[in-house]
Structure formats: C-alpha cells, structure tokens
Amino acid sequence: MFPGFELFGKYISTYTIMALAGIFTAGPFAMSQYRKRTGDSYNMLIVLLFSCIGVAVGGCLLYGITNVQYWYLIFEAENLEQLAKYIYMIFGGSVFYGGLLGAMGVAAIVIKCRKLSFADVTDCAAPAAPLFHCFGRVGCFFGGCCYGIESDFGFVYEHSPVEQANGVRRFPVQLAEAACLLIIFIILWRLLKRNKLNGKLFAAYLLMYAPTRFVLEFFRGDEYRGFLFGLSTSQLISAAIIICTAAYLLLKRLKQKN
C-alpha cells in the first residue's frame, strides 16, 4: 500500500512510524494505569524499557528459528562480510510471538528483582499489549508484509517488499487482526477500570489473542514463515499458549481453594 517515503534524503518506513506510534501510545497508557493503581509510574517505565530488550531479542530469535533451513549458510561463509550478510538474512526480521515471549520473560525478571506486585504490573500491561500490537498490524498493512490470501475482497499490493504479494487482490488480514486487537484492548481496559479479574488480566489477554491469531493464520498467504503438521509456527505457539495459560489458571484456582 504505502511502505514508506523519502524525507530529507532518508527513507522512512511506514511500519516504523506505526510501531513508534504504538510504543508512545501503549507505554504511557500502561504507566498511567499503573499510577492510578499504585501511585507510581516509574517502576512500570523500568519494566517497559527492559521489556523492549526482550521484544527485540525474542522477535529476532524466533524469526531465526523459522529460517532454520538456512543456518548452514553461516558455516559456509567465506569472510566476515558474507557471514554478517547471512546472519542478517536469517535473524534480521522479527516475529511477534518471539517478541511477546521475550518481553514476558524479561518483565518477570525485572518484577522479581525490584520486588514489585506481579498482579499490578501485568494487569496494567495487559490492555497495553494489544493496543501496541494494533498499531503494528496497521503498519504491516501499509508496509505490505504479513499479507493475506488471494481474495475477491481486499487490496492489491504494488510495492510490497515480498515480491509474491504484489499484483494480486488479497484479503486484508492485517486490518482484521488490528480490529480484533482493538476489541481486546477495549475489553481489557473496561475490566481493569472495574477491578475485575485482578491478577489475571494478562492471562485473559493471552486467552483472547491466541485463538484469534490461530484462526486468522488461515487467512494469511506467507507460507515462508514455516509450517508443521499443516499449521504455521504462530498457530503452534497459539495452541501452546492456550494450553499453558489455561493450565496456569486451573492450578492457581486449585491452589487458592486448598
């Protein structure tokens, strides 16, 4: 659609702009909600800043895992320049689930080290996650990545960085996911404002997003992301998240009864 533009001789991608818009919208939102609950926003800022590291590392690692068939190139590089080229090719992208899991892991460490309330931090971060992701998916739509299946309804890409996406009318799966994420955000925000599901809002986010992502994956056409047993990488992770989150909530409930 509109992957980017030139400004003062520099190319600026639309996805980058939308990602930054998501960061500067979701971040302050989470901090304001945390301040309302605890009277402090600094600790949430610290958690968010360190979580960004988890997002970057986790997203690139999972992207590299989906490109495992190309790892052999690293060992065949003839010089440092070629090695750097292959490493960038394999790990130079990002997968949302990798970033999410990386952020969750880093956030858990920061929360424990700073002796913060796990429930307070995760409850306030829960609505912020789909809010940030919503901006990102709109960026994907403009950028032409994460394109959809061929469809009678949709848009035709002419400048997508993925060559096979161009010239065919495709279902706007990115916008469909953005709409779902916006709905999830609104639901979680209302629950947070009403003090519902205290300590369980992030689990609620996972249980709403994972099935949504699982279904929407069937409307994507970018099979290069890796498929196993007829399911994409993100579908397998979605299924694992649903099972693990449900098991966590069940064990927590049984523990509370005991």
PDB file of C-alpha atoms in Angstrom:
ATOM      1  CA  MET A   1       0.000   0.000   0.000  1.00  0.00           C
ATOM      2  CA  PHE A   2       2.377   2.680   1.289  1.00  0.00           C
ATOM      3  CA  PRO A   3       5.615   1.095   2.552  1.00  0.00           C
ATOM      4  CA  GLY A   4       7.485   4.342   3.138  1.00  0.00           C
ATOM      5  CA  PHE A   5       8.666   7.708   1.880  1.00  0.00           C
ATOM      6  CA  GLU A   6      11.756   9.864   1.478  1.00  0.00           C
ATOM      7  CA  LEU A   7      12.356  12.683   3.963  1.00  0.00           C
ATOM      8  CA  PHE A   8      15.490  14.853   3.783  1.00  0.00           C
ATOM      9  CA  GLY A   9      17.213  12.144   1.781  1.00  0.00           C
ATOM     10  CA  LYS A  10      16.361   9.396   4.278  1.00  0.00           C
ATOM     11  CA  TYR A  11      13.926   6.563   3.649  1.00  0.00           C
ATOM     12  CA  ILE A  12      11.369   6.187   6.436  1.00  0.00           C
ATOM     13  CA  SER A  13       9.175   3.092   6.521  1.00  0.00           C
ATOM     14  CA  THR A  14       5.514   3.376   7.414  1.00  0.00           C
ATOM     15  CA  TYR A  15       5.836   0.351   9.672  1.00  0.00           C
ATOM     16  CA  THR A  16       8.477   2.118  11.752  1.00  0.00           C
ATOM     17  CA  ILE A  17       6.205   5.134  12.173  1.00  0.00           C
ATOM     18  CA  MET A  18       3.266   2.951  13.256  1.00  0.00           C
ATOM     19  CA  ALA A  19       5.455   0.944  15.629  1.00  0.00           C
ATOM     20  CA  LEU A  20       6.700   4.137  17.269  1.00  0.00           C
ATOM     21  CA  ALA A  21       3.113   5.409  17.472  1.00  0.00           C
ATOM     22  CA  GLY A  22       2.207   2.166  19.223  1.00  0.00           C
ATOM     23  CA  ILE A  23       5.080   2.488  21.686  1.00  0.00           C
ATOM     24  CA  PHE A  24       4.286   6.099  22.561  1.00  0.00           C
ATOM     25  CA  THR A  25       0.593   5.287  22.954  1.00  0.00           C
ATOM     26  CA  ALA A  26       0.676   1.951  24.778  1.00  0.00           C
ATOM     27  CA  GLY A  27       3.630   2.844  27.017  1.00  0.00           C
ATOM     28  CA  PRO A  28       2.127   5.986  28.569  1.00  0.00           C
ATOM     29  CA  PHE A  29      -1.228   4.185  28.810  1.00  0.00           C
ATOM     30  CA  ALA A  30       0.291   1.370  30.899  1.00  0.00           C
ATOM     31  CA  MET A  31       2.161   3.871  33.077  1.00  0.00           C
ATOM     32  CA  SER A  32      -0.968   5.941  33.707  1.00  0.00           C
ATOM     33  CA  GLN A  33      -2.969   2.858  34.693  1.00  0.00           C
ATOM     34  CA  TYR A  34      -0.185   1.685  36.992  1.00  0.00           C
ATOM     35  CA  ARG A  35      -0.010   5.142  38.585  1.00  0.00           C
ATOM     36  CA  LYS A  36      -3.760   5.057  39.250  1.00  0.00           C
ATOM     37  CA  ARG A  37      -3.405   1.710  40.988  1.00  0.00           C
ATOM     38  CA  THR A  38      -0.156   2.219  42.896  1.00  0.00           C
ATOM     39  CA  GLY A  39       0.558   5.954  42.839  1.00  0.00           C
ATOM     40  CA  ASP A  40       3.814   5.293  40.978  1.00  0.00           C
ATOM     41  CA  SER A  41       4.688   5.155  37.283  1.00  0.00           C
ATOM     42  CA  TYR A  42       8.485   4.915  37.455  1.00  0.00           C
ATOM     43  CA  ASN A  43       8.578   1.185  38.125  1.00  0.00           C
ATOM     44  CA  MET A  44       6.288   0.488  35.187  1.00  0.00           C
ATOM     45  CA  LEU A  45       8.592   2.576  32.986  1.00  0.00           C
ATOM     46  CA  ILE A  46      11.541   0.434  34.083  1.00  0.00           C
ATOM     47  CA  VAL A  47       9.644  -2.773  33.322  1.00  0.00           C
ATOM     48  CA  LEU A  48       8.630  -1.473  29.887  1.00  0.00           C
ATOM     49  CA  LEU A  49      12.130  -0.301  28.969  1.00  0.00           C
ATOM     50  CA  PHE A  50      13.708  -3.649  29.823  1.00  0.00           C
ATOM     51  CA  SER A  51      10.845  -5.475  28.136  1.00  0.00           C
ATOM     52  CA  CYS A  52      11.778  -3.705  24.904  1.00  0.00           C
ATOM     53  CA  ILE A  53      15.056  -5.631  25.010  1.00  0.00           C
ATOM     54  CA  GLY A  54      13.096  -8.866  25.332  1.00  0.00           C
ATOM     55  CA  VAL A  55      10.915  -7.854  22.391  1.00  0.00           C
ATOM     56  CA  ALA A  56      13.915  -7.168  20.158  1.00  0.00           C
ATOM     57  CA  VAL A  57      15.892 -10.287  21.100  1.00  0.00           C
ATOM     58  CA  GLY A  58      12.938 -12.665  21.255  1.00  0.00           C
ATOM     59  CA  GLY A  59      11.459 -11.461  17.976  1.00  0.00           C
ATOM     60  CA  CYS A  60      14.747 -11.911  16.111  1.00  0.00           C
ATOM     61  CA  LEU A  61      15.455 -15.309  17.671  1.00  0.00           C
ATOM     62  CA  LEU A  62      12.081 -16.742  16.683  1.00  0.00           C
ATOM     63  CA  TYR A  63      12.486 -15.267  13.203  1.00  0.00           C
ATOM     64  CA  GLY A  64      15.811 -17.074  13.003  1.00  0.00           C
ATOM     65  CA  ILE A  65      14.211 -20.324  14.163  1.00  0.00           C
ATOM     66  CA  THR A  66      11.660 -20.097  11.347  1.00  0.00           C
ATOM     67  CA  ASN A  67      14.659 -19.807   8.984  1.00  0.00           C
ATOM     68  CA  VAL A  68      16.486 -22.799  10.438  1.00  0.00           C
ATOM     69  CA  GLN A  69      16.827 -24.333   6.957  1.00  0.00           C
ATOM     70  CA  TYR A  70      19.297 -21.556   6.097  1.00  0.00           C
ATOM     71  CA  TRP A  71      21.541 -21.879   9.148  1.00  0.00           C
ATOM     72  CA  TYR A  72      24.030 -23.962   7.168  1.00  0.00           C
ATOM     73  CA  LEU A  73      24.992 -20.798   5.269  1.00  0.00           C
ATOM     74  CA  ILE A  74      26.618 -19.390   8.413  1.00  0.00           C
ATOM     75  CA  PHE A  75      29.187 -22.198   8.347  1.00  0.00           C
ATOM     76  CA  GLU A  76      29.819 -21.763   4.634  1.00  0.00           C
ATOM     77  CA  ALA A  77      30.623 -18.043   4.807  1.00  0.00           C
ATOM     78  CA  GLU A  78      33.985 -17.277   3.252  1.00  0.00           C
ATOM     79  CA  ASN A  79      34.603 -13.954   5.011  1.00  0.00           C
ATOM     80  CA  LEU A  80      33.218 -11.682   7.719  1.00  0.00           C
ATOM     81  CA  GLU A  81      31.204  -9.617   5.258  1.00  0.00           C
ATOM     82  CA  GLN A  82      29.458 -12.700   3.931  1.00  0.00           C
ATOM     83  CA  LEU A  83      28.938 -14.022   7.471  1.00  0.00           C
ATOM     84  CA  ALA A  84      27.286 -10.760   8.510  1.00  0.00           C
ATOM     85  CA  LYS A  85      25.083 -10.897   5.402  1.00  0.00           C
ATOM     86  CA  TYR A  86      23.895 -14.425   6.192  1.00  0.00           C
ATOM     87  CA  ILE A  87      23.277 -13.663   9.864  1.00  0.00           C
ATOM     88  CA  TYR A  88      21.201 -10.632   8.922  1.00  0.00           C
ATOM     89  CA  MET A  89      19.264 -12.661   6.368  1.00  0.00           C
ATOM     90  CA  ILE A  90      18.451 -15.354   8.961  1.00  0.00           C
ATOM     91  CA  PHE A  91      17.893 -13.221  12.065  1.00  0.00           C
ATOM     92  CA  GLY A  92      17.171  -9.807  10.527  1.00  0.00           C
ATOM     93  CA  GLY A  93      13.395  -9.945  10.888  1.00  0.00           C
ATOM     94  CA  SER A  94      11.033 -10.216  13.805  1.00  0.00           C
ATOM     95  CA  VAL A  95       8.135 -12.479  14.817  1.00  0.00           C
ATOM     96  CA  PHE A  96       5.512 -11.074  17.179  1.00  0.00           C
ATOM     97  CA  TYR A  97       5.247 -14.144  19.380  1.00  0.00           C
ATOM     98  CA  GLY A  98       9.010 -14.199  19.881  1.00  0.00           C
ATOM     99  CA  GLY A  99       8.885 -10.582  20.997  1.00  0.00           C
ATOM    100  CA  LEU A 100       5.922 -11.243  23.281  1.00  0.00           C
ATOM    101  CA  LEU A 101       7.544 -14.238  24.976  1.00  0.00           C
ATOM    102  CA  GLY A 102      10.844 -12.376  25.249  1.00  0.00           C
ATOM    103  CA  ALA A 103       9.123  -9.385  26.842  1.00  0.00           C
ATOM    104  CA  MET A 104       7.252 -11.637  29.279  1.00  0.00           C
ATOM    105  CA  GLY A 105      10.465 -13.335  30.365  1.00  0.00           C
ATOM    106  CA  VAL A 106      12.389 -10.094  30.867  1.00  0.00           C
ATOM    107  CA  ALA A 107       9.443  -8.435  32.631  1.00  0.00           C
ATOM    108  CA  ALA A 108       9.159 -11.363  35.060  1.00  0.00           C
ATOM    109  CA  ILE A 109      12.839 -10.967  35.966  1.00  0.00           C
ATOM    110  CA  VAL A 110      12.537  -7.199  36.476  1.00  0.00           C
ATOM    111  CA  ILE A 111       9.376  -7.579  38.577  1.00  0.00           C
ATOM    112  CA  LYS A 112      11.104 -10.102  40.821  1.00  0.00           C
ATOM    113  CA  CYS A 113      14.341  -8.117  41.122  1.00  0.00           C
ATOM    114  CA  ARG A 114      12.517  -4.908  42.013  1.00  0.00           C
ATOM    115  CA  LYS A 115      10.075  -6.789  44.281  1.00  0.00           C
ATOM    116  CA  LEU A 116       7.015  -5.401  42.535  1.00  0.00           C
ATOM    117  CA  SER A 117       3.492  -6.744  42.623  1.00  0.00           C
ATOM    118  CA  PHE A 118       3.187  -9.197  39.741  1.00  0.00           C
ATOM    119  CA  ALA A 119      -0.574  -8.654  39.605  1.00  0.00           C
ATOM    120  CA  ASP A 120      -0.357  -4.854  39.473  1.00  0.00           C
ATOM    121  CA  VAL A 121       2.233  -4.788  36.697  1.00  0.00           C
ATOM    122  CA  THR A 122       0.669  -7.461  34.495  1.00  0.00           C
ATOM    123  CA  ASP A 123      -2.887  -6.160  34.926  1.00  0.00           C
ATOM    124  CA  CYS A 124      -1.860  -2.682  33.781  1.00  0.00           C
ATOM    125  CA  ALA A 125       0.277  -4.051  30.957  1.00  0.00           C
ATOM    126  CA  ALA A 126      -2.456  -6.380  29.666  1.00  0.00           C
ATOM    127  CA  PRO A 127      -4.513  -3.779  27.745  1.00  0.00           C
ATOM    128  CA  ALA A 128      -1.337  -2.044  26.545  1.00  0.00           C
ATOM    129  CA  ALA A 129      -0.114  -5.158  24.717  1.00  0.00           C
ATOM    130  CA  PRO A 130      -2.984  -5.386  22.188  1.00  0.00           C
ATOM    131  CA  LEU A 131      -3.019  -1.584  21.873  1.00  0.00           C
ATOM    132  CA  PHE A 132       0.628  -1.558  20.785  1.00  0.00           C
ATOM    133  CA  HIS A 133       0.096  -4.585  18.559  1.00  0.00           C
ATOM    134  CA  CYS A 134      -2.888  -2.916  16.870  1.00  0.00           C
ATOM    135  CA  PHE A 135      -0.665  -0.084  15.632  1.00  0.00           C
ATOM    136  CA  GLY A 136       1.892  -2.614  14.456  1.00  0.00           C
ATOM    137  CA  ARG A 137      -0.634  -4.537  12.377  1.00  0.00           C
ATOM    138  CA  VAL A 138      -1.786  -1.341  10.670  1.00  0.00           C
ATOM    139  CA  GLY A 139       1.888  -0.745   9.894  1.00  0.00           C
ATOM    140  CA  CYS A 140       2.070  -4.243   8.408  1.00  0.00           C
ATOM    141  CA  PHE A 141      -0.866  -3.397   6.147  1.00  0.00           C
ATOM    142  CA  PHE A 142       0.751  -0.221   4.840  1.00  0.00           C
ATOM    143  CA  GLY A 143       4.126  -1.912   4.541  1.00  0.00           C
ATOM    144  CA  GLY A 144       2.796  -4.897   2.588  1.00  0.00           C
ATOM    145  CA  CYS A 145       4.144  -7.614   4.864  1.00  0.00           C
ATOM    146  CA  CYS A 146       2.052 -10.297   6.606  1.00  0.00           C
ATOM    147  CA  TYR A 147      -0.131 -10.215   3.502  1.00  0.00           C
ATOM    148  CA  GLY A 148      -3.342 -12.218   3.172  1.00  0.00           C
ATOM    149  CA  ILE A 149      -4.627 -14.953   0.919  1.00  0.00           C
ATOM    150  CA  GLU A 150      -5.902 -14.235  -2.564  1.00  0.00           C
ATOM    151  CA  SER A 151      -9.465 -12.991  -2.334  1.00  0.00           C
ATOM    152  CA  ASP A 152     -12.223 -11.303  -4.328  1.00  0.00           C
ATOM    153  CA  PHE A 153     -12.404  -8.796  -1.484  1.00  0.00           C
ATOM    154  CA  GLY A 154      -9.336  -6.866  -0.481  1.00  0.00           C
ATOM    155  CA  PHE A 155      -6.453  -4.791  -1.792  1.00  0.00           C
ATOM    156  CA  VAL A 156      -3.830  -5.156  -4.482  1.00  0.00           C
ATOM    157  CA  TYR A 157      -0.222  -4.554  -3.443  1.00  0.00           C
ATOM    158  CA  GLU A 158       2.158  -2.952  -5.898  1.00  0.00           C
ATOM    159  CA  HIS A 159       5.118  -2.101  -3.666  1.00  0.00           C
ATOM    160  CA  SER A 160       5.255  -4.911  -1.093  1.00  0.00           C
ATOM    161  CA  PRO A 161       8.811  -5.925  -0.114  1.00  0.00           C
ATOM    162  CA  VAL A 162       7.630  -9.524  -0.538  1.00  0.00           C
ATOM    163  CA  GLU A 163       7.517  -9.970  -4.301  1.00  0.00           C
ATOM    164  CA  GLN A 164       4.846 -12.696  -4.404  1.00  0.00           C
ATOM    165  CA  ALA A 165       2.409 -10.439  -2.552  1.00  0.00           C
ATOM    166  CA  ASN A 166       2.231  -7.944  -5.401  1.00  0.00           C
ATOM    167  CA  GLY A 167      -0.227  -7.795  -8.264  1.00  0.00           C
ATOM    168  CA  VAL A 168      -2.950  -9.958  -6.676  1.00  0.00           C
ATOM    169  CA  ARG A 169      -6.027  -8.886  -4.739  1.00  0.00           C
ATOM    170  CA  ARG A 170      -5.556 -10.071  -1.159  1.00  0.00           C
ATOM    171  CA  PHE A 171      -7.693 -10.242   1.954  1.00  0.00           C
ATOM    172  CA  PRO A 172      -6.580  -7.506   4.430  1.00  0.00           C
ATOM    173  CA  VAL A 173      -5.791  -9.909   7.253  1.00  0.00           C
ATOM    174  CA  GLN A 174      -3.631  -7.260   8.942  1.00  0.00           C
ATOM    175  CA  LEU A 175      -6.600  -4.915   9.312  1.00  0.00           C
ATOM    176  CA  ALA A 176      -8.812  -7.776  10.507  1.00  0.00           C
ATOM    177  CA  GLU A 177      -6.273  -8.568  13.230  1.00  0.00           C
ATOM    178  CA  ALA A 178      -5.919  -4.875  14.112  1.00  0.00           C
ATOM    179  CA  ALA A 179      -9.691  -4.665  14.592  1.00  0.00           C
ATOM    180  CA  CYS A 180      -9.672  -7.758  16.826  1.00  0.00           C
ATOM    181  CA  LEU A 181      -6.800  -6.326  18.853  1.00  0.00           C
ATOM    182  CA  LEU A 182      -8.678  -3.065  19.332  1.00  0.00           C
ATOM    183  CA  ILE A 183     -11.689  -5.004  20.653  1.00  0.00           C
ATOM    184  CA  ILE A 184      -9.456  -6.995  23.016  1.00  0.00           C
ATOM    185  CA  PHE A 185      -7.914  -3.736  24.248  1.00  0.00           C
ATOM    186  CA  ILE A 186     -11.330  -2.220  24.980  1.00  0.00           C
ATOM    187  CA  ILE A 187     -12.490  -5.336  26.853  1.00  0.00           C
ATOM    188  CA  LEU A 188      -9.336  -5.489  28.979  1.00  0.00           C
ATOM    189  CA  TRP A 189      -9.423  -1.763  29.701  1.00  0.00           C
ATOM    190  CA  ARG A 190     -13.005  -1.999  30.929  1.00  0.00           C
ATOM    191  CA  LEU A 191     -12.121  -4.960  33.132  1.00  0.00           C
ATOM    192  CA  LEU A 192      -9.135  -3.062  34.521  1.00  0.00           C
ATOM    193  CA  LYS A 193     -11.234   0.034  35.272  1.00  0.00           C
ATOM    194  CA  ARG A 194     -13.808  -2.098  37.084  1.00  0.00           C
ATOM    195  CA  ASN A 195     -11.165  -4.052  39.038  1.00  0.00           C
ATOM    196  CA  LYS A 196     -12.297  -7.327  37.518  1.00  0.00           C
ATOM    197  CA  LEU A 197     -10.085 -10.401  37.196  1.00  0.00           C
ATOM    198  CA  ASN A 198      -7.362  -8.855  39.339  1.00  0.00           C
ATOM    199  CA  GLY A 199      -4.079 -10.640  38.776  1.00  0.00           C
ATOM    200  CA  LYS A 200      -5.494 -12.497  35.778  1.00  0.00           C
ATOM    201  CA  LEU A 201      -5.877  -9.831  33.116  1.00  0.00           C
ATOM    202  CA  PHE A 202      -2.722 -10.766  31.224  1.00  0.00           C
ATOM    203  CA  ALA A 203      -3.870 -14.375  31.179  1.00  0.00           C
ATOM    204  CA  ALA A 204      -7.194 -13.122  29.823  1.00  0.00           C
ATOM    205  CA  TYR A 205      -5.314 -11.246  27.102  1.00  0.00           C
ATOM    206  CA  LEU A 206      -3.453 -14.408  26.089  1.00  0.00           C
ATOM    207  CA  LEU A 207      -6.642 -16.471  26.056  1.00  0.00           C
ATOM    208  CA  MET A 208      -8.353 -13.913  23.820  1.00  0.00           C
ATOM    209  CA  TYR A 209      -5.489 -13.207  21.440  1.00  0.00           C
ATOM    210  CA  ALA A 210      -4.114 -16.730  20.919  1.00  0.00           C
ATOM    211  CA  PRO A 211      -7.366 -18.209  19.484  1.00  0.00           C
ATOM    212  CA  THR A 212      -7.840 -15.072  17.379  1.00  0.00           C
ATOM    213  CA  ARG A 213      -4.349 -15.426  15.926  1.00  0.00           C
ATOM    214  CA  PHE A 214      -4.842 -19.163  15.373  1.00  0.00           C
ATOM    215  CA  VAL A 215      -7.929 -18.523  13.204  1.00  0.00           C
ATOM    216  CA  LEU A 216      -6.527 -15.527  11.319  1.00  0.00           C
ATOM    217  CA  GLU A 217      -3.454 -17.517  10.328  1.00  0.00           C
ATOM    218  CA  PHE A 218      -5.656 -19.425   7.875  1.00  0.00           C
ATOM    219  CA  PHE A 219      -6.189 -16.139   6.010  1.00  0.00           C
ATOM    220  CA  ARG A 220      -2.500 -15.418   5.535  1.00  0.00           C
ATOM    221  CA  GLY A 221      -0.614 -16.456   2.434  1.00  0.00           C
ATOM    222  CA  ASP A 222       3.022 -16.073   3.550  1.00  0.00           C
ATOM    223  CA  GLU A 223       3.921 -19.744   3.894  1.00  0.00           C
ATOM    224  CA  TYR A 224       7.632 -18.944   4.226  1.00  0.00           C
ATOM    225  CA  ARG A 225       7.073 -18.498   7.982  1.00  0.00           C
ATOM    226  CA  GLY A 226       7.268 -22.254   8.453  1.00  0.00           C
ATOM    227  CA  PHE A 227       4.614 -24.932   8.632  1.00  0.00           C
ATOM    228  CA  LEU A 228       4.432 -28.161  10.668  1.00  0.00           C
ATOM    229  CA  PHE A 229       1.580 -30.677  10.701  1.00  0.00           C
ATOM    230  CA  GLY A 230      -0.339 -28.315   8.429  1.00  0.00           C
ATOM    231  CA  LEU A 231      -0.086 -25.480  10.978  1.00  0.00           C
ATOM    232  CA  SER A 232       2.055 -22.361  10.905  1.00  0.00           C
ATOM    233  CA  THR A 233       4.635 -21.533  13.556  1.00  0.00           C
ATOM    234  CA  SER A 234       2.293 -18.952  15.065  1.00  0.00           C
ATOM    235  CA  GLN A 235      -0.584 -21.449  15.181  1.00  0.00           C
ATOM    236  CA  LEU A 236       1.556 -23.952  17.087  1.00  0.00           C
ATOM    237  CA  ILE A 237       2.615 -21.254  19.530  1.00  0.00           C
ATOM    238  CA  SER A 238      -1.016 -20.092  19.869  1.00  0.00           C
ATOM    239  CA  ALA A 239      -2.098 -23.624  20.767  1.00  0.00           C
ATOM    240  CA  ALA A 240       0.725 -23.917  23.312  1.00  0.00           C
ATOM    241  CA  ILE A 241      -0.201 -20.563  24.869  1.00  0.00           C
ATOM    242  CA  ILE A 242      -3.867 -21.567  25.199  1.00  0.00           C
ATOM    243  CA  ILE A 243      -2.956 -24.852  26.892  1.00  0.00           C
ATOM    244  CA  CYS A 244      -0.312 -23.370  29.205  1.00  0.00           C
ATOM    245  CA  THR A 245      -2.425 -20.363  30.209  1.00  0.00           C
ATOM    246  CA  ALA A 246      -5.490 -22.493  30.903  1.00  0.00           C
ATOM    247  CA  ALA A 247      -3.359 -24.899  32.958  1.00  0.00           C
ATOM    248  CA  TYR A 248      -1.854 -21.976  34.899  1.00  0.00           C
ATOM    249  CA  LEU A 249      -5.283 -20.567  35.768  1.00  0.00           C
ATOM    250  CA  LEU A 250      -6.569 -24.005  36.760  1.00  0.00           C
ATOM    251  CA  LEU A 251      -3.596 -24.677  39.033  1.00  0.00           C
ATOM    252  CA  LYS A 252      -3.911 -21.210  40.544  1.00  0.00           C
ATOM    253  CA  ARG A 253      -7.595 -21.808  41.265  1.00  0.00           C
ATOM    254  CA  LEU A 254      -6.906 -25.193  42.861  1.00  0.00           C
ATOM    255  CA  LYS A 255      -4.141 -23.654  44.965  1.00  0.00           C
ATOM    256  CA  GLN A 256      -6.492 -20.913  46.186  1.00  0.00           C
ATOM    257  CA  LYS A 257      -9.122 -23.494  47.173  1.00  0.00           C
ATOM    258  CA  ASN A 258      -6.564 -25.502  49.108  1.00  0.00           C
TER     259      ASN A 258
END
